[in-house]
């Protein structure tokens, strides 16, 4: 405020420094927090990063001395890594983020002295206060727990929660919604709002979360805490590890299903056995009848076997005859191939459908097409140097029997690309009934002298 700024500060080069008279009023001195008597009637006490260097017993003694030093409405400011949650009977948080705490008023000075005396007992033995007991019980609870104040700020976290959800002491005092645990492993922020609105506990069931490389399952309970007057003090969030219980439930369910299945199978098996017994009795009677039929069938098979042996002998004779005929055919084919190969003219044999059956070596040399490339192809569809379309009519005349022989001289191109004159003779290929079964084409190149 402007009045306080003008009263306690001086303006120097655009900045403000503490007034000289005020600096003279500040007393600097050495004070032993554990041994010296506390300074009384203090309104504001700054103790930043001091308690963190003492053990819990010494901290308890120092906090009680600080409490005695402050006026009933006095405030204490601690360091960022320091908290006073275990001393709730003496201090209450005002601004957790800035670590500002206010003393809890006591009825009389006697009560304040009594509270300060809890730090020590007769003979110098350590006394564990009730607040310390609650602190240790909360810290070592097997259930992971978080405590939030009414503004949604993280106030406390126990060891299990730190280990499982990677929360550190620096996170205490931060808004809960800024922490990863508020939305992973489960969306807890919405549950917080529902719990406050409904003024009752909200549970989130079977939440998976990986802890130290192992998958665990948790039931999360969000429970609002109210004063007797109904004012919201804060919210407790607890994570109950149900991994083992869930595994047992699954195992129990599987065992129950297996038991039911086994019982049904047993009943079904019993019915099947009764049915099988009846079927066996019937089968025995059928087998006796079948045995008689098999004996009769055996006699018939013996008769059939004799007949098959006779048939086999006949087939063997036929096979020998076919083999002999096949040999003759092979010889005839070899003979014909030798004849066609020895002929000086190109020879092509066609069936009645004008499909190529024979194509000798001279035809290959003349037109540049191999026999395996022309086999079963339509002669008029060949793409060679000879205009085969012009042979359509002579071939038809011979096949129809109108002419015994037909000859045509056609201009052609040899396989080397040289223009030639080719004489093509068409002769019938007679079958057993003297009806033309195809035609034989003789093709030879004629020279100019022969043509003249």
Short mmCIF file of C-alpha atoms in Angstrom, two decimals:
data_model
loop_
_atom_site.label_atom_id
_atom_site.label_comp_id
_atom_site.label_asym_id
_atom_site.label_seq_id
_atom_site.Cartn_x
_atom_site.Cartn_y
_atom_site.Cartn_z
CA UNK A 1 0.00 0.00 0.00
CA UNK A 2 1.15 3.54 -0.76
CA UNK A 3 1.12 4.78 2.90
CA UNK A 4 3.36 1.90 4.06
CA UNK A 5 5.63 2.35 1.06
CA UNK A 6 6.20 6.03 1.92
CA UNK A 7 6.58 5.28 5.64
CA UNK A 8 9.12 2.43 5.56
CA UNK A 9 10.93 2.82 2.20
CA UNK A 10 13.02 5.50 0.45
CA UNK A 11 13.23 6.05 -3.32
CA UNK A 12 16.81 5.76 -4.68
CA UNK A 13 17.55 5.91 -8.44
CA UNK A 14 14.06 4.69 -9.30
CA UNK A 15 14.16 1.80 -6.80
CA UNK A 16 12.99 1.45 -3.19
CA UNK A 17 15.25 0.63 -0.21
CA UNK A 18 14.34 0.09 3.46
CA UNK A 19 14.18 3.28 5.49
CA UNK A 20 17.37 4.01 7.48
CA UNK A 21 15.47 4.47 10.75
CA UNK A 22 13.78 1.11 10.26
CA UNK A 23 17.13 -0.61 9.64
CA UNK A 24 18.45 0.85 12.91
CA UNK A 25 15.47 -0.71 14.74
CA UNK A 26 16.31 -4.24 13.42
CA UNK A 27 18.29 -6.29 15.96
CA UNK A 28 20.75 -8.89 14.64
CA UNK A 29 22.00 -11.59 16.95
CA UNK A 30 22.78 -15.30 17.43
CA UNK A 31 19.95 -17.50 18.68
CA UNK A 32 20.15 -21.24 19.50
CA UNK A 33 16.81 -22.69 18.45
CA UNK A 34 17.22 -25.76 20.68
CA UNK A 35 18.73 -24.22 23.85
CA UNK A 36 17.86 -20.50 24.02
CA UNK A 37 14.53 -19.25 25.31
CA UNK A 38 12.10 -18.31 22.50
CA UNK A 39 11.59 -14.64 21.64
CA UNK A 40 7.99 -13.74 22.49
CA UNK A 41 5.29 -11.53 20.96
CA UNK A 42 6.39 -11.90 17.37
CA UNK A 43 3.90 -11.15 14.59
CA UNK A 44 5.86 -12.50 11.58
CA UNK A 45 8.55 -15.19 11.78
CA UNK A 46 10.64 -16.23 8.74
CA UNK A 47 12.35 -19.61 9.13
CA UNK A 48 13.31 -20.58 5.61
CA UNK A 49 15.24 -23.81 4.91
CA UNK A 50 16.10 -24.30 8.60
CA UNK A 51 13.96 -27.21 9.83
CA UNK A 52 15.15 -29.44 7.00
CA UNK A 53 18.58 -29.78 8.67
CA UNK A 54 17.18 -31.26 11.93
CA UNK A 55 15.77 -34.69 12.73
CA UNK A 56 12.08 -35.19 13.55
CA UNK A 57 12.60 -34.93 17.32
CA UNK A 58 14.52 -31.66 17.03
CA UNK A 59 12.01 -30.33 14.51
CA UNK A 60 9.16 -30.98 16.98
CA UNK A 61 10.96 -29.04 19.70
CA UNK A 62 11.82 -26.11 17.40
CA UNK A 63 8.26 -25.88 16.00
CA UNK A 64 6.80 -25.69 19.52
CA UNK A 65 9.28 -22.91 20.42
CA UNK A 66 8.36 -21.04 17.23
CA UNK A 67 4.71 -21.41 18.15
CA UNK A 68 5.34 -19.95 21.62
CA UNK A 69 7.22 -17.00 20.06
CA UNK A 70 4.31 -15.97 17.81
CA UNK A 71 1.31 -13.93 18.86
CA UNK A 72 -2.08 -15.70 18.63
CA UNK A 73 -2.61 -14.28 15.14
CA UNK A 74 1.05 -14.47 14.09
CA UNK A 75 2.36 -16.07 10.87
CA UNK A 76 5.37 -18.23 10.04
CA UNK A 77 6.97 -18.58 6.59
CA UNK A 78 9.03 -21.71 5.84
CA UNK A 79 11.19 -22.88 2.97
CA UNK A 80 9.78 -24.56 -0.12
CA UNK A 81 10.86 -28.05 1.03
CA UNK A 82 9.37 -27.64 4.53
CA UNK A 83 5.84 -28.36 5.78
CA UNK A 84 3.99 -28.30 9.13
CA UNK A 85 1.22 -30.86 8.51
CA UNK A 86 2.38 -33.00 11.42
CA UNK A 87 1.90 -30.03 13.75
CA UNK A 88 -1.75 -29.33 12.96
CA UNK A 89 -2.45 -28.56 16.62
CA UNK A 90 -0.10 -25.56 16.44
CA UNK A 91 -0.20 -24.25 12.84
CA UNK A 92 -2.70 -24.14 10.02
CA UNK A 93 -1.74 -23.42 6.37
CA UNK A 94 -2.68 -20.06 4.88
CA UNK A 95 -0.85 -20.26 1.53
CA UNK A 96 0.67 -23.68 0.87
CA UNK A 97 2.37 -22.64 -2.35
CA UNK A 98 4.35 -19.94 -0.54
CA UNK A 99 4.59 -21.99 2.68
CA UNK A 100 2.73 -19.44 4.83
CA UNK A 101 1.25 -20.83 8.10
CA UNK A 102 -0.76 -19.18 10.92
CA UNK A 103 -0.83 -20.22 14.55
CA UNK A 104 -3.82 -22.06 15.93
CA UNK A 105 -5.15 -19.91 18.85
CA UNK A 106 -4.99 -21.44 22.36
CA UNK A 107 -7.26 -20.49 25.20
CA UNK A 108 -4.57 -19.40 27.68
CA UNK A 109 -0.84 -18.89 28.02
CA UNK A 110 -0.82 -22.06 30.15
CA UNK A 111 -2.00 -24.06 27.12
CA UNK A 112 0.75 -22.58 24.99
CA UNK A 113 3.38 -23.47 27.59
CA UNK A 114 1.94 -26.97 27.87
CA UNK A 115 2.14 -27.41 24.10
CA UNK A 116 5.78 -26.25 24.09
CA UNK A 117 6.64 -28.70 26.88
CA UNK A 118 5.69 -31.67 24.65
CA UNK A 119 9.11 -31.45 23.00
CA UNK A 120 10.86 -32.97 26.09
CA UNK A 121 10.03 -35.16 29.08
CA UNK A 122 11.71 -35.94 32.46
CA UNK A 123 15.24 -37.33 32.15
CA UNK A 124 15.58 -35.89 28.58
CA UNK A 125 13.85 -38.94 27.02
CA UNK A 126 12.12 -38.35 23.66
CA UNK A 127 8.34 -38.22 23.68
CA UNK A 128 6.42 -39.24 20.56
CA UNK A 129 3.42 -36.86 20.29
CA UNK A 130 0.10 -37.94 18.96
CA UNK A 131 0.62 -35.87 15.81
CA UNK A 132 3.88 -37.74 15.12
CA UNK A 133 2.07 -41.03 15.55
CA UNK A 134 -0.50 -39.95 13.01
CA UNK A 135 2.26 -38.81 10.65
CA UNK A 136 4.08 -42.15 10.78
CA UNK A 137 0.84 -44.11 10.44
CA UNK A 138 -0.07 -42.07 7.34
CA UNK A 139 3.43 -42.29 5.88
CA UNK A 140 3.74 -46.09 6.24
CA UNK A 141 0.17 -47.02 5.41
CA UNK A 142 0.03 -49.88 2.90
CA UNK A 143 -2.64 -47.99 0.92
CA UNK A 144 -1.40 -45.19 -1.35
CA UNK A 145 -3.08 -41.96 -0.19
CA UNK A 146 -3.16 -38.30 -1.19
CA UNK A 147 -4.61 -35.43 0.83
CA UNK A 148 -5.95 -32.31 -0.89
CA UNK A 149 -7.12 -29.10 0.76
CA UNK A 150 -10.43 -27.42 -0.03
CA UNK A 151 -8.83 -25.51 -2.94
CA UNK A 152 -7.63 -28.71 -4.65
CA UNK A 153 -3.98 -28.26 -3.66
CA UNK A 154 -1.90 -31.32 -2.78
CA UNK A 155 -1.34 -31.17 0.99
CA UNK A 156 0.23 -34.53 1.80
CA UNK A 157 1.25 -37.78 0.13
CA UNK A 158 2.41 -41.00 1.79
CA UNK A 159 5.26 -43.32 0.84
CA UNK A 160 3.17 -45.81 -1.14
CA UNK A 161 1.75 -43.04 -3.33
CA UNK A 162 5.21 -41.57 -3.95
CA UNK A 163 6.59 -44.94 -5.00
CA UNK A 164 3.69 -45.94 -7.23
CA UNK A 165 2.84 -42.62 -8.90
CA UNK A 166 6.25 -40.84 -8.96
CA UNK A 167 5.25 -37.94 -6.70
CA UNK A 168 8.00 -36.01 -4.90
CA UNK A 169 8.04 -33.63 -1.93
CA UNK A 170 8.26 -30.71 -4.38
CA UNK A 171 4.80 -31.58 -5.69
CA UNK A 172 3.28 -30.84 -2.28
CA UNK A 173 1.60 -27.44 -2.50
CA UNK A 174 0.96 -27.69 -6.24
CA UNK A 175 -2.57 -27.73 -7.68
CA UNK A 176 -3.69 -31.34 -7.97
CA UNK A 177 -4.93 -30.83 -11.52
CA UNK A 178 -1.34 -30.03 -12.64
CA UNK A 179 -0.07 -33.44 -11.50
CA UNK A 180 0.02 -36.47 -13.77
CA UNK A 181 -1.71 -38.61 -11.16
CA UNK A 182 -4.85 -36.47 -11.57
CA UNK A 183 -5.52 -37.99 -15.00
CA UNK A 184 -3.34 -41.12 -15.06
CA UNK A 185 -3.94 -43.95 -14.35
CA UNK A 186 -7.54 -42.67 -14.11
CA UNK A 187 -9.39 -39.41 -14.64
CA UNK A 188 -9.71 -38.37 -10.98
CA UNK A 189 -10.50 -34.68 -11.55
CA UNK A 190 -14.08 -35.43 -12.52
CA UNK A 191 -14.44 -37.76 -9.53
CA UNK A 192 -13.30 -34.93 -7.23
CA UNK A 193 -16.08 -32.68 -8.49
CA UNK A 194 -18.69 -35.42 -8.14
CA UNK A 195 -17.55 -36.27 -4.62
CA UNK A 196 -17.84 -32.63 -3.49
CA UNK A 197 -21.21 -32.16 -5.19
CA UNK A 198 -22.66 -35.42 -3.86
CA UNK A 199 -20.92 -34.99 -0.48
CA UNK A 200 -20.13 -38.70 -0.52
CA UNK A 201 -17.36 -41.07 -1.55
CA UNK A 202 -16.85 -41.77 -5.27
CA UNK A 203 -15.13 -45.00 -6.33
CA UNK A 204 -13.35 -45.85 -9.57
CA UNK A 205 -12.98 -49.60 -9.99
CA UNK A 206 -10.36 -51.82 -11.61
CA UNK A 207 -7.90 -49.22 -12.92
CA UNK A 208 -4.77 -50.72 -14.58
CA UNK A 209 -1.37 -49.08 -13.91
CA UNK A 210 2.20 -50.27 -14.49
CA UNK A 211 4.36 -50.15 -11.34
CA UNK A 212 8.06 -51.12 -11.61
CA UNK A 213 7.41 -52.86 -14.93
CA UNK A 214 4.50 -54.95 -13.59
CA UNK A 215 0.82 -54.37 -14.34
CA UNK A 216 -1.22 -53.66 -11.21
CA UNK A 217 -4.93 -52.95 -10.71
CA UNK A 218 -6.34 -50.37 -8.29
CA UNK A 219 -9.68 -49.34 -6.85
CA UNK A 220 -9.60 -45.56 -6.33
CA UNK A 221 -11.72 -43.94 -3.61
CA UNK A 222 -12.29 -40.16 -3.56
CA UNK A 223 -13.68 -39.16 -0.16
CA UNK A 224 -14.49 -35.54 0.82
CA UNK A 225 -13.75 -34.52 4.44
CA UNK A 226 -16.17 -32.09 6.15
CA UNK A 227 -16.14 -30.29 9.48
CA UNK A 228 -18.95 -30.75 11.97
CA UNK A 229 -20.60 -27.65 10.53
CA UNK A 230 -20.52 -29.09 7.01
CA UNK A 231 -17.61 -26.98 5.74
CA UNK A 232 -15.31 -28.80 3.29
CA UNK A 233 -11.85 -29.30 4.82
CA UNK A 234 -10.29 -31.30 2.03
CA UNK A 235 -10.41 -34.52 0.02
CA UNK A 236 -8.70 -37.85 0.58
CA UNK A 237 -7.75 -39.91 -2.51
CA UNK A 238 -6.76 -43.50 -1.79
CA UNK A 239 -5.59 -46.21 -4.19
CA UNK A 240 -6.35 -49.77 -3.06
CA UNK A 241 -4.17 -52.37 -4.78
CA UNK A 242 -6.54 -55.17 -5.82
CA UNK A 243 -4.15 -57.03 -8.14
CA UNK A 244 -3.94 -60.17 -5.97
CA UNK A 245 -7.63 -60.09 -5.12
CA UNK A 246 -8.51 -59.63 -8.79
CA UNK A 247 -6.29 -62.56 -9.75
CA UNK A 248 -7.98 -64.68 -7.07
CA UNK A 249 -11.42 -63.62 -8.31
CA UNK A 250 -10.50 -64.51 -11.88
CA UNK A 251 -9.07 -67.82 -10.75
CA UNK A 252 -12.18 -68.49 -8.65
CA UNK A 253 -14.41 -67.63 -11.60
CA UNK A 254 -12.42 -69.94 -13.87
CA UNK A 255 -12.55 -72.71 -11.28
CA UNK A 256 -16.31 -72.24 -10.90
CA UNK A 257 -16.79 -72.37 -14.65
CA UNK A 258 -14.58 -75.45 -14.90
CA UNK A 259 -16.54 -77.11 -12.09
CA UNK A 260 -19.86 -76.35 -13.76
CA UNK A 261 -18.52 -77.60 -17.08
CA UNK A 262 -17.17 -80.75 -15.45
CA UNK A 263 -20.52 -81.40 -13.73
CA UNK A 264 -22.40 -80.95 -17.00
CA UNK A 265 -19.90 -83.20 -18.78
CA UNK A 266 -20.31 -85.81 -16.04
CA UNK A 267 -24.09 -85.80 -16.41
CA UNK A 268 -23.76 -85.95 -20.17
CA UNK A 269 -21.22 -88.78 -19.88
CA UNK A 270 -23.56 -90.76 -17.61
CA UNK A 271 -26.39 -90.42 -20.11
CA UNK A 272 -24.03 -91.34 -22.94
CA UNK A 273 -22.89 -94.44 -21.03
CA UNK A 274 -26.46 -95.61 -20.58
CA UNK A 275 -27.16 -95.02 -24.25
CA UNK A 276 -23.88 -96.72 -25.19
CA UNK A 277 -24.78 -99.78 -23.13
CA UNK A 278 -28.04 -100.14 -25.03
CA UNK A 279 -26.24 -99.58 -28.31
CA UNK A 280 -23.63 -102.20 -27.41
CA UNK A 281 -26.33 -104.78 -26.81
CA UNK A 282 -27.86 -103.95 -30.14
CA UNK A 283 -24.41 -103.95 -31.76
CA UNK A 284 -23.70 -107.47 -30.48
CA UNK A 285 -26.81 -108.73 -32.21
CA UNK A 286 -25.89 -106.82 -35.37
CA UNK A 287 -22.35 -108.21 -35.26
CA UNK A 288 -23.66 -111.76 -35.12
CA UNK A 289 -25.81 -111.06 -38.17
CA UNK A 290 -22.90 -109.28 -39.86
CA UNK A 291 -20.63 -112.27 -39.19
CA UNK A 292 -23.01 -114.51 -41.07
CA UNK A 293 -23.19 -112.01 -43.92
CA UNK A 294 -19.38 -111.76 -43.98
CA UNK A 295 -19.05 -115.48 -44.31
CA UNK A 296 -21.43 -115.39 -47.27
CA UNK A 297 -19.58 -112.37 -48.73
CA UNK A 298 -16.27 -114.18 -48.29
CA UNK A 299 -17.51 -117.01 -50.47
CA UNK A 300 -18.67 -114.51 -53.10
CA UNK A 301 -15.29 -112.75 -52.96
CA UNK A 302 -13.49 -116.03 -53.59
CA UNK A 303 -15.63 -116.52 -56.68
CA UNK A 304 -14.97 -112.93 -57.80
CA UNK A 305 -11.26 -113.40 -57.20
CA UNK A 306 -11.20 -116.30 -59.60
CA UNK A 307 -13.08 -114.23 -62.17
CA UNK A 308 -10.67 -111.31 -61.68
CA UNK A 309 -7.68 -113.58 -62.18
CA UNK A 310 -9.16 -114.71 -65.48
CA UNK A 311 -9.88 -111.10 -66.48
CA UNK A 312 -6.35 -110.09 -65.48
CA UNK A 313 -4.90 -112.70 -67.79
CA UNK A 314 -7.05 -111.40 -70.66
CA UNK A 315 -5.95 -107.80 -69.92
CA UNK A 316 -2.32 -108.90 -69.82
CA UNK A 317 -2.70 -110.43 -73.27
CA UNK A 318 -4.35 -107.24 -74.55
CA UNK A 319 -1.55 -105.16 -73.01
CA UNK A 320 1.09 -107.24 -74.80
CA UNK A 321 -0.79 -106.79 -78.08
CA UNK A 322 -1.09 -103.01 -77.54
CA UNK A 323 2.61 -102.82 -76.72
CA UNK A 324 3.44 -104.65 -79.96
CA UNK A 325 1.15 -102.35 -81.97
CA UNK A 326 2.69 -99.31 -80.25
CA UNK A 327 6.11 -100.51 -81.30
CA UNK A 328 4.88 -100.89 -84.87
CA UNK A 329 3.38 -97.39 -84.80
CA UNK A 330 6.64 -95.95 -83.50
CA UNK A 331 8.49 -97.69 -86.27
CA UNK A 332 6.02 -96.36 -88.83
CA UNK A 333 6.34 -92.83 -87.43
CA UNK A 334 10.13 -93.05 -87.49
CA UNK A 335 9.91 -94.33 -91.07
CA UNK A 336 7.65 -91.49 -92.13
CA UNK A 337 9.84 -88.91 -90.38
CA UNK A 338 12.87 -90.31 -92.19
CA UNK A 339 11.00 -90.03 -95.48
CA UNK A 340 9.85 -86.47 -94.82
CA UNK A 341 13.34 -85.46 -93.63
CA UNK A 342 14.97 -86.90 -96.75
CA UNK A 343 12.66 -85.12 -99.13
CA UNK A 344 14.10 -82.08 -100.89
CA UNK A 345 10.76 -80.27 -100.81
CA UNK A 346 9.11 -78.68 -97.82
CA UNK A 347 6.28 -81.00 -96.72
CA UNK A 348 3.27 -79.97 -94.63
CA UNK A 349 0.45 -82.36 -93.71
CA UNK A 350 -2.97 -80.88 -92.76
CA UNK A 351 -6.12 -82.55 -91.41
CA UNK A 352 -9.62 -81.74 -92.67
CA UNK A 353 -9.74 -78.74 -90.30
CA UNK A 354 -6.53 -77.44 -91.95
CA UNK A 355 -4.59 -77.90 -88.68
CA UNK A 356 -0.92 -78.78 -89.10
CA UNK A 357 0.04 -82.37 -88.31
CA UNK A 358 3.48 -82.64 -89.97
CA UNK A 359 6.07 -79.91 -90.66
CA UNK A 360 9.39 -81.27 -91.94
CA UNK A 361 12.90 -79.81 -91.59
CA UNK A 362 12.88 -78.41 -95.16
CA UNK A 363 9.75 -76.36 -94.27
CA UNK A 364 11.58 -75.05 -91.22
CA UNK A 365 14.60 -74.09 -93.34
CA UNK A 366 12.42 -72.44 -96.00
CA UNK A 367 10.09 -70.39 -93.74
CA UNK A 368 12.05 -70.06 -90.47
CA UNK A 369 9.35 -71.65 -88.27
CA UNK A 370 10.05 -74.82 -86.21
CA UNK A 371 7.76 -77.84 -86.14
CA UNK A 372 6.95 -77.48 -82.42
CA UNK A 373 5.80 -73.89 -83.08
CA UNK A 374 3.34 -74.93 -85.82
CA UNK A 375 1.90 -78.17 -84.41
CA UNK A 376 -1.92 -78.11 -84.24
CA UNK A 377 -2.03 -74.51 -85.56
CA UNK A 378 -4.43 -73.54 -88.33
CA UNK A 379 -2.46 -73.41 -91.56
CA UNK A 380 -4.24 -70.33 -92.93
CA UNK A 381 -3.38 -68.44 -89.70
CA UNK A 382 0.42 -68.80 -90.15
CA UNK A 383 2.43 -65.58 -90.46
CA UNK A 384 5.21 -66.72 -92.83
CA UNK A 385 6.62 -65.46 -96.12
CA UNK A 386 4.10 -67.55 -98.13
CA UNK A 387 0.62 -66.05 -98.84
CA UNK A 388 -1.19 -69.08 -97.40
CA UNK A 389 -4.64 -67.48 -97.85
CA UNK A 390 -4.33 -67.99 -101.62
CA UNK A 391 -4.12 -71.76 -101.02
CA UNK A 392 -7.57 -71.88 -99.45
CA UNK A 393 -9.41 -72.77 -102.71
CA UNK A 394 -6.91 -75.40 -103.99
CA UNK A 395 -7.01 -77.15 -100.62
CA UNK A 396 -10.84 -77.15 -100.61
CA UNK A 397 -10.93 -78.56 -104.17
CA UNK A 398 -8.70 -81.48 -103.16
CA UNK A 399 -10.57 -82.16 -99.89
CA UNK A 400 -13.93 -82.17 -101.69
CA UNK A 401 -12.63 -84.63 -104.31
CA UNK A 402 -13.16 -82.25 -107.22
CA UNK A 403 -9.45 -82.45 -108.09
CA UNK A 404 -7.00 -85.26 -107.51
CA UNK A 405 -4.12 -82.79 -107.38
CA UNK A 406 -3.73 -79.01 -107.44
CA UNK A 407 -0.65 -76.87 -108.11
CA UNK A 408 -0.03 -73.16 -107.54
CA UNK A 409 3.00 -70.92 -108.09
CA UNK A 410 3.06 -68.06 -105.59
CA UNK A 411 5.47 -65.18 -104.93
CA UNK A 412 6.95 -65.57 -101.46
CA UNK A 413 9.70 -64.35 -99.14
CA UNK A 414 12.18 -66.81 -97.67
CA UNK A 415 13.24 -66.79 -94.01
CA UNK A 416 16.28 -64.75 -95.03
CA UNK A 417 14.03 -62.03 -96.49
CA UNK A 418 14.83 -62.91 -100.11
CA UNK A 419 11.89 -62.80 -102.58
CA UNK A 420 11.34 -66.16 -104.28
CA UNK A 421 8.83 -68.01 -106.45
CA UNK A 422 7.35 -71.03 -104.68
CA UNK A 423 5.55 -73.99 -106.30
CA UNK A 424 2.94 -75.50 -103.98
CA UNK A 425 1.44 -78.91 -104.83
CA UNK A 426 -1.67 -80.08 -102.96
CA UNK A 427 -2.33 -83.84 -102.78
CA UNK A 428 -5.05 -85.68 -100.83
CA UNK A 429 -4.27 -87.69 -97.71
CA UNK A 430 -6.51 -90.76 -98.07
CA UNK A 431 -7.95 -92.65 -95.14
CA UNK A 432 -8.94 -96.30 -94.90
CA UNK A 433 -12.21 -95.64 -96.76
CA UNK A 434 -10.39 -93.70 -99.53
CA UNK A 435 -12.10 -90.50 -98.36
CA UNK A 436 -9.62 -87.57 -98.07
CA UNK A 437 -8.70 -87.20 -94.35
CA UNK A 438 -6.50 -84.23 -95.08
CA UNK A 439 -4.02 -82.87 -97.61
CA UNK A 440 -0.28 -82.97 -98.20
CA UNK A 441 1.44 -79.76 -99.30
CA UNK A 442 4.72 -79.94 -101.23
CA UNK A 443 6.51 -76.56 -101.37
CA UNK A 444 9.70 -75.91 -103.32
CA UNK A 445 11.56 -72.85 -104.43
CA UNK A 446 11.85 -72.60 -108.22
CA UNK A 447 14.56 -70.75 -110.01
CA UNK A 448 14.09 -68.39 -112.93
CA UNK A 449 15.34 -71.01 -115.37
CA UNK A 450 12.80 -73.56 -114.18
CA UNK A 451 10.07 -70.95 -114.30
CA UNK A 452 10.94 -70.16 -117.92
#
